[in-house]
Amino acid sequence: MSQPTIESILKEKRLFPPSAEFSQTAHIKHLDEYQKLYERAAADPEQFWAELAESELHWFKKWDRVLDWQPPNAQWFLGGQLNISYNCLDRHLTTWRKNKAALIWEGEPGDSRTLTYAQLHREVCQMANVIKQLGVQKGDRVGIYMPMIPEAAIAMLACARIGAPHTVVFGGFSAEALRDRLVDAEAKLVITADGGFRKDAAIPLKIQVDKALEHGVSSVDNVLVVKRTGEKTHMEPGRDHWWHDLQAGVSGHCDAEVMDSEDMLFILYTSGTTGKPKGVVHTTGGYNLYTHVTNKWAFDLQDTDVYWCTADVGWITGHSYIVYGPLSNGATTVMYEGAPRSSNPGCFWDVVEKYGVTIFYTAPTAIRAFIKMGEHHPKARDLSSLRLLGTVGEPINPEAWIWYHRVIGGERCPIVDTWWQTETGGFMITPLPGATPTKPGSATMPFPGILADVVDLDGNSVGENQGGYLVVKHPWPGMMRTVYGDPDRFRRTYWEHIPPKDGQYLYFAGDGARRDETGYYWVMGRVDDVISVSGHRLGTMEIESALVSHPSVAEAAVVGKPDELRGEAVVAFVSLEDGYQGSEDLENQLKEHVVSEIGALARPAEIRFTDDLPKTRSGKIMRRLLRSLASGEEISGDTSTLQDRSVLDKLREGA
Ligand code: ATP
Ligand code: MG
């Protein structure tokens, strides 16, 4: 008997084809072209990826075998040798790109720096030499705990250059979170800064490193400190070193280490939206190829582009699409230190105007914040340089998509809604902007070479427009290789929820989705968050989107709470747009709005107004905490990646 799936209730039908002007110059110009690529890749994925590996990357030695697949362990390009820092830097130096801007950086106080490929190469080599002097060898792990300054990218590339896997820990994390990750990764060196600027304040970082190392992390011998804020900083003799001291006089040449394709490139911990973060391991060859090709096609990277991804380098988005993907392509990548803040809510649009940004990539949580701040901020700037927009991190509510399209994109820019995960290394389901007509709220179709499906718990494909579990049926080059130090957790988390189907292993993403009658995928939220009302299992995203389509609602999160009659009842946490007040009347209006948008089944039993929702530090709503709140339980489970604890306290008081 087939297992219950998830029901779909959303009725979004709007369609936005790419303009002829956009398609004309795009890498992939037409839906037919996408379909041909897709079919060719599906028929022989190994051949497809091997051809791209040959044409897109520089290899010191070609591989002997494209894929070794012993589920759940995949190895790509066996016997091949390369270095991702070489592909991101050295190979551009023999072309005209040598003096092209590689990295444009804007600091929050208004200072800025542009590094050409030649300059970036030099600094990376210098840092690589310094790291070696500090005793780090190929295979040793290095912790990176940095603000958003060029040295964050330089440190990553320097580690990659000498074959020392990095583990970047988001600079907003506490000393304990940093310590946990340094211990888990057994890092030998930590690269940090005195601090960084965020929301009009100098945020100290080195002090957190000191705390993390207070009782000793036995593996860590040295700390390399970049001067950014100039705050008074304690330097532990024998352990701590200023970067500018060691940089002075060090050589700007450092050969890139010859790495095997499957040598570990980095460990990165997931955001912790659903539980204890997992130390995701990525390796060299497959990751380099996958981020390169996905970035090139889905963002249509051209040499004239100024590409800006607003993520932090502490997340996978920053790894794949601020640093490795764009630089491997020889693109110009923008990095911004700060965040929208009350003193300048329009600072992002200032950056777009100042540098003539052409491609802009951000998250739904940021878009919903822009909506709340008001469209007069972007309207007051010249955004006409933009030609393409992207979104990642959560399902985007169709109304937020439409706002992004209208206000930021001037109704002219395609939007690529990219579905992917830390685990997948790069985009999995995404439009190719010159080819794929888009639908608000849908990530559209799988990238060529990605064999996705929506299945029930037995692994059977579900029908059109029926919800189920999003899976991937064939390995791809950018996939994670394991959970660091815990291969068992790797197997349990991703490969055992759904049994192999006809001998084929299915990668379980943990997200619910449906595929519509045109083959488009709609991600419906996390399967852990599914709500079961009177035997109907509903994803969170569709009810939330109905709420967000009401003019008063800025952001919404729905969860289930136990209900004797119906199994679960829908509870909605709603934050309102400026100028609206929570009231019984509005509560009733919103309930009726959900009923008229999607039906009586989804009617919220309760609506709680709140200024803020609990989010991870990467901006995702943590529904598992709201679920505990709604049912009056103690909050348990991992909360180490929560952005702001006071949000929970306020919600508790309001209850
Ligand atoms: P953890 O795995 O520790 O709970 P996390 O899942 O938030 O944390 P990430 O790898 O940063 O860690 O996020 C990946 C998840 O983000 C996806 O599984 C999906 O739920 C969500 N997501 C990302 N992009 C999209 C998108 N375009 N549409 C819908 N959901 C998305
Ligand atoms: Mg996850």
XYZ file of C-alpha atoms and ligand atoms in Angstrom:
687
model
C 0.000 0.000 0.000
C 1.292 3.393 -0.852
C 1.982 5.818 1.967
C 0.163 9.121 2.461
C 1.565 12.024 0.505
C 1.084 15.752 0.951
C -1.844 17.622 -0.528
C -1.502 20.670 -2.662
C -3.898 23.565 -2.325
C -2.139 26.472 -4.005
C -3.643 27.817 -7.223
C -0.931 30.069 -8.656
C -1.188 30.221 -12.463
C 0.710 33.326 -13.625
C 3.407 32.713 -16.237
C 6.372 34.964 -17.125
C 8.313 34.050 -20.284
C 11.817 35.504 -20.732
C 12.012 38.509 -23.040
C 13.356 37.987 -26.557
C 16.066 40.509 -25.737
C 17.262 38.496 -22.753
C 17.152 35.146 -24.537
C 19.056 36.386 -27.542
C 22.358 36.734 -25.721
C 21.835 34.045 -23.061
C 23.987 30.913 -22.778
C 20.830 28.777 -23.042
C 18.396 30.581 -25.332
C 15.299 28.499 -25.680
C 13.130 25.975 -23.863
C 13.887 23.441 -26.611
C 17.573 23.907 -25.970
C 17.068 23.233 -22.262
C 14.983 20.163 -23.047
C 17.612 18.765 -25.406
C 20.329 19.311 -22.819
C 18.161 17.752 -20.164
C 17.396 14.674 -22.234
C 20.975 14.175 -23.296
C 22.141 14.463 -19.687
C 19.435 12.117 -18.424
C 20.320 9.492 -21.019
C 23.991 9.491 -20.021
C 24.831 11.678 -17.014
C 28.449 10.521 -16.884
C 29.114 11.499 -20.472
C 27.342 14.847 -19.958
C 29.415 15.803 -16.906
C 32.646 14.474 -18.401
C 32.273 16.697 -21.468
C 31.716 19.742 -19.259
C 34.621 18.823 -16.981
C 36.809 18.750 -20.061
C 35.609 22.048 -21.549
C 35.097 24.146 -18.406
C 37.942 23.265 -16.015
C 41.700 23.027 -16.055
C 43.003 19.623 -14.941
C 46.649 18.926 -14.097
C 45.867 15.329 -14.960
C 42.761 13.935 -16.583
C 40.604 11.413 -14.678
C 40.604 7.682 -15.332
C 36.995 7.116 -14.384
C 34.060 9.530 -14.354
C 31.969 8.021 -11.549
C 32.265 5.356 -8.925
C 28.870 4.864 -7.280
C 28.657 2.577 -4.307
C 25.520 3.886 -2.653
C 25.505 6.081 -0.747
C 29.120 6.874 -1.632
C 29.868 8.613 -4.903
C 33.283 9.531 -6.264
C 33.643 11.723 -9.327
C 36.531 12.030 -11.790
C 38.703 9.405 -10.108
C 42.378 9.775 -10.747
C 41.861 13.351 -11.974
C 44.035 16.095 -10.481
C 43.289 19.804 -10.215
C 43.174 22.728 -7.806
C 40.070 24.900 -7.452
C 42.115 27.978 -6.526
C 44.057 27.485 -9.781
C 40.765 27.333 -11.671
C 39.493 30.439 -9.868
C 42.677 32.493 -10.303
C 45.753 31.313 -12.187
C 44.064 30.274 -15.374
C 42.589 33.767 -15.830
C 46.020 35.409 -15.542
C 47.096 34.287 -18.996
C 44.018 35.957 -20.528
C 42.701 39.523 -20.744
C 40.904 38.840 -17.467
C 44.177 39.289 -15.599
C 43.292 42.942 -15.015
C 39.542 42.487 -14.774
C 37.833 43.141 -11.436
C 37.504 39.794 -9.680
C 36.159 41.073 -6.388
C 34.426 44.365 -5.699
C 33.992 44.949 -2.013
C 31.924 47.587 -0.256
C 32.363 48.087 3.481
C 29.480 49.202 5.623
C 31.080 52.515 6.654
C 31.477 53.329 2.956
C 35.071 52.244 2.348
C 35.614 49.994 -0.639
C 38.187 47.898 -2.478
C 38.434 46.355 -5.897
C 40.798 43.462 -6.507
C 41.681 42.424 -10.038
C 42.351 38.777 -10.772
C 46.096 39.490 -10.633
C 45.773 41.267 -7.289
C 43.522 38.624 -5.795
C 45.923 35.919 -6.939
C 48.805 37.709 -5.249
C 47.001 38.097 -1.921
C 45.801 34.510 -1.968
C 49.364 33.308 -2.578
C 50.628 35.478 0.251
C 48.066 34.133 2.672
C 48.769 30.578 1.502
C 52.467 31.112 2.291
C 51.646 32.551 5.698
C 49.357 29.655 6.541
C 52.112 27.239 5.591
C 54.563 29.129 7.802
C 52.125 28.616 10.653
C 52.540 24.875 10.242
C 49.412 24.032 8.267
C 49.911 21.187 5.821
C 47.837 19.584 3.110
C 44.915 17.811 4.764
C 44.904 19.936 7.971
C 41.615 21.718 8.666
C 41.415 25.496 9.088
C 38.574 27.370 10.812
C 37.539 30.684 9.217
C 35.481 33.076 11.368
C 35.284 36.353 9.513
C 33.229 39.403 8.720
C 32.315 39.992 5.085
C 35.649 41.422 3.969
C 37.847 40.369 1.025
C 40.138 38.443 3.380
C 37.288 35.981 4.020
C 37.382 34.917 0.360
C 41.168 35.191 0.312
C 41.404 32.833 3.296
C 39.136 30.254 1.643
C 41.106 30.349 -1.604
C 44.419 30.220 0.280
C 43.316 27.079 2.126
C 42.137 25.505 -1.122
C 45.448 26.431 -2.710
C 47.514 24.435 -0.226
C 44.956 21.636 0.141
C 43.887 22.462 3.696
C 40.102 21.962 3.980
C 38.389 25.024 5.464
C 35.418 25.193 7.702
C 33.856 28.620 7.591
C 31.793 29.509 10.641
C 29.331 32.365 10.150
C 30.628 35.474 11.974
C 27.287 35.934 13.740
C 27.661 32.679 15.644
C 28.488 32.627 19.346
C 31.738 31.452 20.901
C 30.100 28.118 21.836
C 28.861 27.468 18.312
C 32.334 28.324 17.001
C 33.982 26.070 19.562
C 31.694 23.120 18.712
C 32.564 23.401 15.039
C 36.320 23.834 15.625
C 36.303 20.753 17.857
C 34.223 18.692 15.434
C 36.485 19.630 12.507
C 39.688 19.372 14.603
C 40.900 22.653 13.145
C 44.592 23.441 13.450
C 44.426 27.159 12.703
C 41.716 29.796 13.021
C 41.606 32.781 10.667
C 39.581 35.679 12.025
C 39.463 39.482 12.295
C 39.394 41.908 15.177
C 35.798 42.572 14.186
C 33.507 43.727 11.430
C 30.848 46.366 10.816
C 27.189 45.443 10.872
C 24.120 47.612 11.402
C 26.148 50.696 12.343
C 28.206 48.959 15.010
C 31.665 47.436 15.219
C 31.023 43.796 16.101
C 34.012 42.191 17.844
C 34.983 38.749 16.560
C 38.414 37.992 17.978
C 36.969 38.120 21.490
C 34.633 35.257 20.525
C 37.601 33.255 19.265
C 39.362 33.870 22.591
C 36.274 32.593 24.421
C 35.966 29.583 22.150
C 39.586 28.691 22.848
C 39.470 29.644 26.549
C 39.610 26.132 27.912
C 41.728 25.012 25.013
C 40.746 23.354 21.789
C 43.608 20.904 21.635
C 43.884 20.899 17.846
C 44.242 24.699 17.468
C 47.842 25.972 17.534
C 47.564 29.401 15.936
C 45.175 32.250 15.258
C 45.660 34.607 12.313
C 43.959 37.959 12.822
C 43.005 40.469 10.115
C 42.720 44.077 11.250
C 39.358 45.503 10.235
C 37.742 47.650 12.921
C 40.904 48.708 14.769
C 39.283 47.968 18.141
C 41.643 47.145 20.966
C 42.320 43.409 20.664
C 44.045 40.988 22.980
C 46.800 38.996 21.239
C 47.901 35.819 22.987
C 51.710 35.590 22.669
C 52.845 32.577 20.681
C 49.331 31.827 19.456
C 47.914 34.967 17.833
C 49.416 36.742 14.831
C 48.375 39.837 12.895
C 47.908 39.154 9.208
C 49.472 42.477 8.192
C 52.630 41.637 10.165
C 53.081 38.262 8.507
C 51.977 39.484 5.080
C 54.757 42.079 4.978
C 57.605 40.683 2.936
C 56.044 37.298 2.208
C 56.192 36.047 -1.374
C 53.221 36.567 -3.694
C 53.944 33.291 -5.442
C 52.746 29.951 -4.214
C 52.194 26.990 -6.477
C 48.753 25.474 -6.216
C 48.961 22.041 -4.606
C 48.068 19.171 -6.908
C 44.835 17.777 -5.471
C 43.051 14.571 -6.257
C 39.545 15.128 -7.490
C 38.117 13.498 -4.358
C 40.362 15.319 -1.846
C 38.255 17.173 0.712
C 37.765 20.858 -0.115
C 35.713 21.964 2.878
C 33.386 21.078 5.712
C 30.364 23.314 6.173
C 27.711 22.974 8.844
C 24.037 23.272 7.755
C 21.906 26.160 9.034
C 20.199 24.078 11.729
C 16.619 24.860 10.692
C 15.465 21.323 11.448
C 17.883 20.197 14.167
C 21.526 19.801 15.107
C 23.713 21.119 12.256
C 25.412 18.523 10.079
C 29.067 18.848 9.009
C 28.645 18.527 5.272
C 31.768 17.424 3.368
C 32.476 18.573 -0.187
C 35.405 17.494 -2.334
C 37.397 19.207 -5.065
C 36.657 18.145 -8.649
C 32.924 17.516 -8.610
C 32.207 20.629 -6.532
C 34.341 22.843 -8.773
C 32.599 21.615 -11.894
C 29.108 21.713 -10.464
C 29.261 25.234 -9.010
C 30.952 26.491 -12.182
C 28.358 25.160 -14.610
C 25.274 25.915 -12.495
C 26.448 29.484 -11.868
C 27.192 30.016 -15.563
C 23.891 28.714 -16.916
C 21.368 29.606 -14.217
C 22.771 33.114 -13.745
C 23.752 33.446 -17.368
C 27.143 34.828 -16.301
C 28.719 36.997 -18.999
C 31.986 38.896 -18.948
C 30.145 42.213 -18.802
C 28.195 41.266 -15.685
C 28.581 42.720 -12.220
C 27.216 39.902 -10.113
C 26.127 40.338 -6.521
C 25.055 37.569 -4.179
C 24.072 39.055 -0.811
C 24.602 35.864 1.223
C 27.281 35.589 3.876
C 30.350 33.487 3.054
C 29.481 31.494 6.173
C 26.663 29.769 4.256
C 26.840 27.434 1.301
C 25.409 30.170 -0.920
C 28.441 32.298 -0.127
C 30.828 29.421 -0.778
C 29.347 28.334 -4.090
C 28.038 31.603 -5.481
C 30.141 34.445 -4.048
C 33.519 32.747 -4.158
C 34.022 29.513 -6.102
C 31.362 29.607 -8.847
C 31.840 33.203 -10.029
C 35.638 33.208 -9.792
C 35.967 29.893 -11.591
C 33.957 31.561 -14.365
C 36.179 34.647 -14.373
C 33.231 36.834 -13.365
C 33.161 40.021 -11.290
C 31.701 39.203 -7.880
C 30.501 41.818 -5.391
C 30.785 41.438 -1.641
C 29.014 43.717 0.842
C 29.959 43.898 4.497
C 26.785 45.225 6.086
C 23.043 44.718 6.215
C 20.034 46.971 5.635
C 19.732 49.063 8.771
C 17.580 51.853 10.100
C 20.213 54.483 9.299
C 20.087 53.389 5.649
C 17.332 50.953 4.689
C 18.235 51.531 1.044
C 21.914 50.587 1.341
C 21.545 47.546 -0.935
C 20.137 49.745 -3.688
C 23.016 52.186 -3.219
C 25.402 49.314 -3.941
C 23.444 48.318 -7.060
C 23.543 51.898 -8.315
C 27.192 52.566 -7.415
C 28.609 49.512 -9.193
C 25.985 49.016 -11.872
C 25.099 45.570 -10.561
C 23.515 43.487 -13.326
C 22.685 40.270 -11.436
C 21.303 40.360 -7.904
C 20.785 37.241 -5.768
C 19.136 37.298 -2.341
C 16.738 35.412 -0.034
C 12.952 35.574 0.507
C 13.510 36.698 4.100
C 15.382 39.753 2.750
C 12.710 40.405 0.125
C 9.974 40.329 2.775
C 12.056 42.762 4.840
C 12.400 45.089 1.809
C 8.629 44.989 1.349
C 8.157 45.945 4.974
C 10.614 48.852 4.693
C 8.677 50.238 1.761
C 9.247 50.585 -1.944
C 10.252 54.235 -1.758
C 13.809 53.077 -0.900
C 14.486 51.151 -4.119
C 12.394 53.667 -6.091
C 14.777 56.444 -5.049
C 17.737 54.697 -6.721
C 18.683 53.891 -10.298
C 18.285 50.132 -10.620
C 18.247 50.110 -14.417
C 21.538 48.174 -14.624
C 19.831 45.041 -13.267
C 19.032 42.363 -15.826
C 18.517 39.232 -13.712
C 17.335 38.465 -10.171
C 17.667 35.365 -8.038
C 16.258 33.971 -4.818
C 17.248 31.118 -2.495
C 16.760 29.810 1.017
C 13.067 29.176 1.432
C 10.054 28.827 -0.812
C 9.212 32.329 -2.011
C 5.591 33.356 -1.544
C 4.090 34.310 -4.923
C 3.189 37.820 -3.707
C 6.769 38.459 -2.594
C 7.936 37.169 -5.994
C 5.602 39.613 -7.768
C 6.878 42.524 -5.646
C 10.503 41.559 -6.417
C 9.647 41.345 -10.110
C 7.838 44.680 -10.178
C 9.770 46.918 -7.786
C 13.354 45.615 -8.071
C 13.242 44.009 -11.499
C 11.258 46.787 -13.166
C 9.150 43.995 -14.753
C 12.047 43.330 -17.092
C 14.335 40.962 -15.167
C 13.753 37.213 -15.094
C 13.766 35.723 -11.581
C 15.657 32.506 -10.969
C 14.231 30.751 -7.920
C 17.000 28.282 -7.102
C 16.156 25.268 -4.961
C 19.189 23.594 -3.428
C 20.887 22.766 -0.128
C 24.246 22.787 1.644
C 24.261 19.093 0.840
C 23.738 19.491 -2.903
C 26.667 21.907 -3.387
C 24.825 23.893 -6.051
C 21.475 24.575 -7.748
C 19.296 21.532 -8.332
C 15.970 22.924 -9.492
C 16.118 26.316 -11.164
C 15.027 28.185 -14.260
C 17.611 28.820 -16.963
C 16.660 32.449 -17.431
C 16.892 32.717 -21.212
C 14.930 29.520 -21.693
C 12.474 28.829 -18.892
C 9.196 30.726 -18.490
C 8.798 31.290 -14.749
C 5.841 30.935 -12.386
C 5.845 32.860 -9.083
C 6.630 30.431 -6.269
C 7.983 27.633 -8.451
C 11.676 26.759 -8.814
C 10.560 25.364 -12.210
C 12.588 22.423 -13.537
C 15.687 20.392 -12.665
C 19.093 21.477 -13.894
C 20.328 19.254 -16.743
C 21.934 16.160 -15.225
C 19.693 16.238 -12.142
C 17.161 13.427 -12.103
C 14.630 14.684 -9.581
C 11.310 13.165 -8.669
C 8.431 13.512 -6.225
C 7.621 10.207 -4.535
C 5.680 8.631 -1.685
C 7.407 6.895 1.192
C 7.703 3.683 -0.816
C 9.593 5.484 -3.539
C 6.751 5.468 -6.094
C 6.358 8.629 -8.173
C 3.195 10.442 -7.206
C 0.804 11.863 -9.788
C 0.576 15.324 -11.278
C -0.084 18.039 -8.722
C 0.105 15.622 -5.827
C 2.503 16.476 -3.077
C 5.201 14.094 -1.962
C 8.862 13.848 -1.047
C 11.466 15.529 -3.196
C 14.233 13.079 -4.147
C 17.149 12.795 -6.564
C 17.657 9.533 -8.395
C 21.177 9.717 -9.739
C 24.387 11.059 -8.172
C 25.621 14.450 -9.356
C 29.132 15.939 -9.151
C 28.331 18.571 -6.475
C 26.679 16.234 -3.995
C 27.989 15.997 -0.425
C 30.238 13.041 0.188
C 29.514 12.424 3.876
C 28.778 13.986 7.258
C 32.211 14.744 8.679
C 33.197 11.987 11.087
C 29.724 10.422 10.998
C 29.104 8.302 7.876
C 26.262 6.635 9.730
C 24.379 9.905 10.106
C 24.956 10.520 6.382
C 23.310 7.220 5.507
C 20.460 7.602 8.010
C 19.585 11.182 7.157
C 19.614 11.067 3.381
C 19.406 7.482 2.159
C 17.175 5.466 4.463
C 13.901 7.409 4.695
C 12.869 6.014 1.376
C 13.996 2.510 0.426
C 15.881 1.943 -2.832
C 13.449 1.537 -5.716
C 14.301 -1.216 -8.213
C 17.867 -1.131 -6.944
C 18.050 2.633 -7.443
C 19.005 4.700 -4.386
C 17.022 7.883 -3.747
C 18.567 10.958 -2.158
C 15.997 12.271 0.336
C 16.122 16.056 0.545
C 13.734 16.486 3.468
C 11.489 18.880 1.520
C 7.937 18.333 0.316
C 7.085 19.218 -3.274
C 4.606 18.734 -6.056
C 5.081 18.645 -9.807
C 2.418 20.370 -11.860
C 0.945 19.433 -15.229
C 3.805 21.153 -17.067
C 6.541 19.407 -15.073
C 7.278 22.409 -12.850
C 8.312 21.740 -9.245
C 6.746 23.600 -6.335
C 8.577 23.190 -3.039
C 5.953 23.070 -0.285
C 8.196 23.305 2.762
C 9.957 20.852 5.013
C 8.399 17.450 5.422
C 8.959 17.756 9.194
C 6.626 20.763 9.134
C 3.694 19.122 7.319
C 0.365 19.683 9.116
C -2.242 16.935 9.251
C -5.811 18.278 9.347
C -8.664 15.730 9.332
C -6.449 13.234 7.533
C -5.250 15.794 4.963
C -1.515 16.468 5.045
C -0.731 20.078 4.136
C 2.615 21.772 3.421
C 3.256 25.046 5.252
C 4.205 27.182 2.254
C 0.827 27.206 0.559
C -1.137 28.411 3.585
C 1.561 30.976 4.369
C 1.432 32.254 0.801
C -2.322 32.726 1.058
C -1.783 34.810 4.196
C 1.019 36.861 2.621
C -1.244 37.691 -0.320
C -3.413 39.737 2.088
C -2.349 43.404 2.002
C -1.851 43.590 5.775
C 0.528 40.624 6.074
C 4.292 40.985 5.754
C 5.300 37.513 6.849
C 3.577 34.388 8.090
C 4.511 31.014 9.552
C 1.990 28.263 10.099
C 2.302 25.185 12.287
C 0.008 22.460 13.556
C -1.132 22.013 17.131
C -2.825 18.878 18.483
C -6.602 18.966 18.077
C -8.913 16.237 19.361
C -11.344 16.472 16.510
C -9.121 17.026 13.503
C -5.791 15.560 14.556
C -4.106 18.933 14.115
C -5.339 22.488 13.844
C -3.602 25.250 11.882
C -2.008 27.993 13.974
C -0.648 31.001 12.088
C 1.973 33.418 13.384
C 1.654 36.629 11.436
C 3.704 39.797 11.299
C 1.966 42.816 9.828
C 3.078 45.476 7.406
C 3.723 48.954 8.742
C 0.488 50.784 9.422
C -1.591 47.717 10.413
C -2.625 46.687 13.940
C -3.541 43.189 15.096
C -7.223 42.943 16.133
C -10.010 40.405 16.395
C -11.524 41.880 13.298
C -8.322 41.466 11.284
C -7.942 37.945 12.661
C -11.348 37.025 11.272
C -10.601 38.723 7.975
C -7.385 36.732 7.594
C -9.121 33.449 8.381
C -11.747 34.201 5.731
C -9.021 35.231 3.303
C -7.327 31.827 3.649
C -10.677 30.074 3.156
C -11.420 32.046 0.005
C -7.874 31.628 -1.370
C -7.469 27.901 -0.770
C -10.462 26.399 0.997
C -12.007 25.645 4.368
C -9.569 22.845 5.121
C -6.721 25.292 5.591
C -8.670 27.717 7.789
C -6.409 28.741 10.677
C -7.920 27.859 14.059
C -5.844 30.584 15.623
C -3.880 33.597 14.453
C -1.192 35.128 16.635
C 0.160 38.538 15.734
C 3.850 39.107 16.376
C 6.494 41.648 15.382
C 9.009 38.969 14.541
C 9.307 35.274 13.811
C 12.044 33.015 15.174
C 14.642 32.533 12.437
C 17.978 30.884 11.924
C 20.926 33.175 11.428
C 20.585 32.541 7.731
C 17.069 33.982 7.903
C 14.882 30.864 7.730
C 11.785 30.490 9.849
C 12.218 27.813 12.541
C 8.751 26.312 12.589
C 9.691 23.540 15.027
C 10.018 26.184 17.774
C 6.665 27.717 16.870
C 5.119 24.256 16.956
C 6.246 23.811 20.560
C 4.945 27.269 21.430
C 1.575 26.683 19.776
C 1.000 23.452 21.649
C 2.230 24.910 24.932
C 5.230 22.577 25.175
C 8.689 23.341 26.455
C 11.020 24.266 23.628
C 13.491 21.453 23.200
C 16.049 20.517 20.574
C 18.928 22.493 19.159
C 18.478 26.280 19.251
C 22.142 27.179 18.793
C 21.572 28.697 15.367
C 18.638 30.902 16.413
C 19.081 34.524 15.344
C 17.491 36.328 18.253
C 16.438 34.610 21.476
C 14.309 37.536 22.601
C 11.855 36.804 19.783
C 10.957 33.536 21.508
C 10.589 35.182 24.891
C 8.269 37.806 23.430
C 6.177 35.148 21.724
C 5.963 33.213 24.991
C 4.826 36.281 26.922
C 2.208 37.028 24.298
C 0.812 33.507 24.597
P 19.302 22.043 8.492
O 19.517 21.055 7.384
O 20.393 22.039 9.521
O 17.916 21.978 9.070
P 18.851 24.050 6.456
O 18.102 22.959 5.751
O 18.156 25.356 6.670
O 19.397 23.522 7.864
P 20.463 24.841 4.200
O 21.244 23.812 3.493
O 21.053 26.200 4.360
O 20.214 24.328 5.656
O 19.066 25.040 3.493
C 18.515 24.168 2.537
C 17.003 24.192 2.628
O 16.501 25.506 2.325
C 16.286 23.300 1.642
O 16.215 21.972 2.081
C 14.915 23.959 1.553
O 14.102 23.585 2.635
C 15.237 25.430 1.666
N 15.347 26.070 0.339
C 16.464 26.565 -0.219
N 16.202 27.151 -1.405
C 14.882 27.015 -1.621
C 14.009 27.424 -2.685
N 14.425 28.112 -3.732
N 12.699 27.094 -2.571
C 12.254 26.406 -1.504
N 13.024 26.022 -0.470
C 14.326 26.322 -0.515
Mg 18.565 20.954 5.551
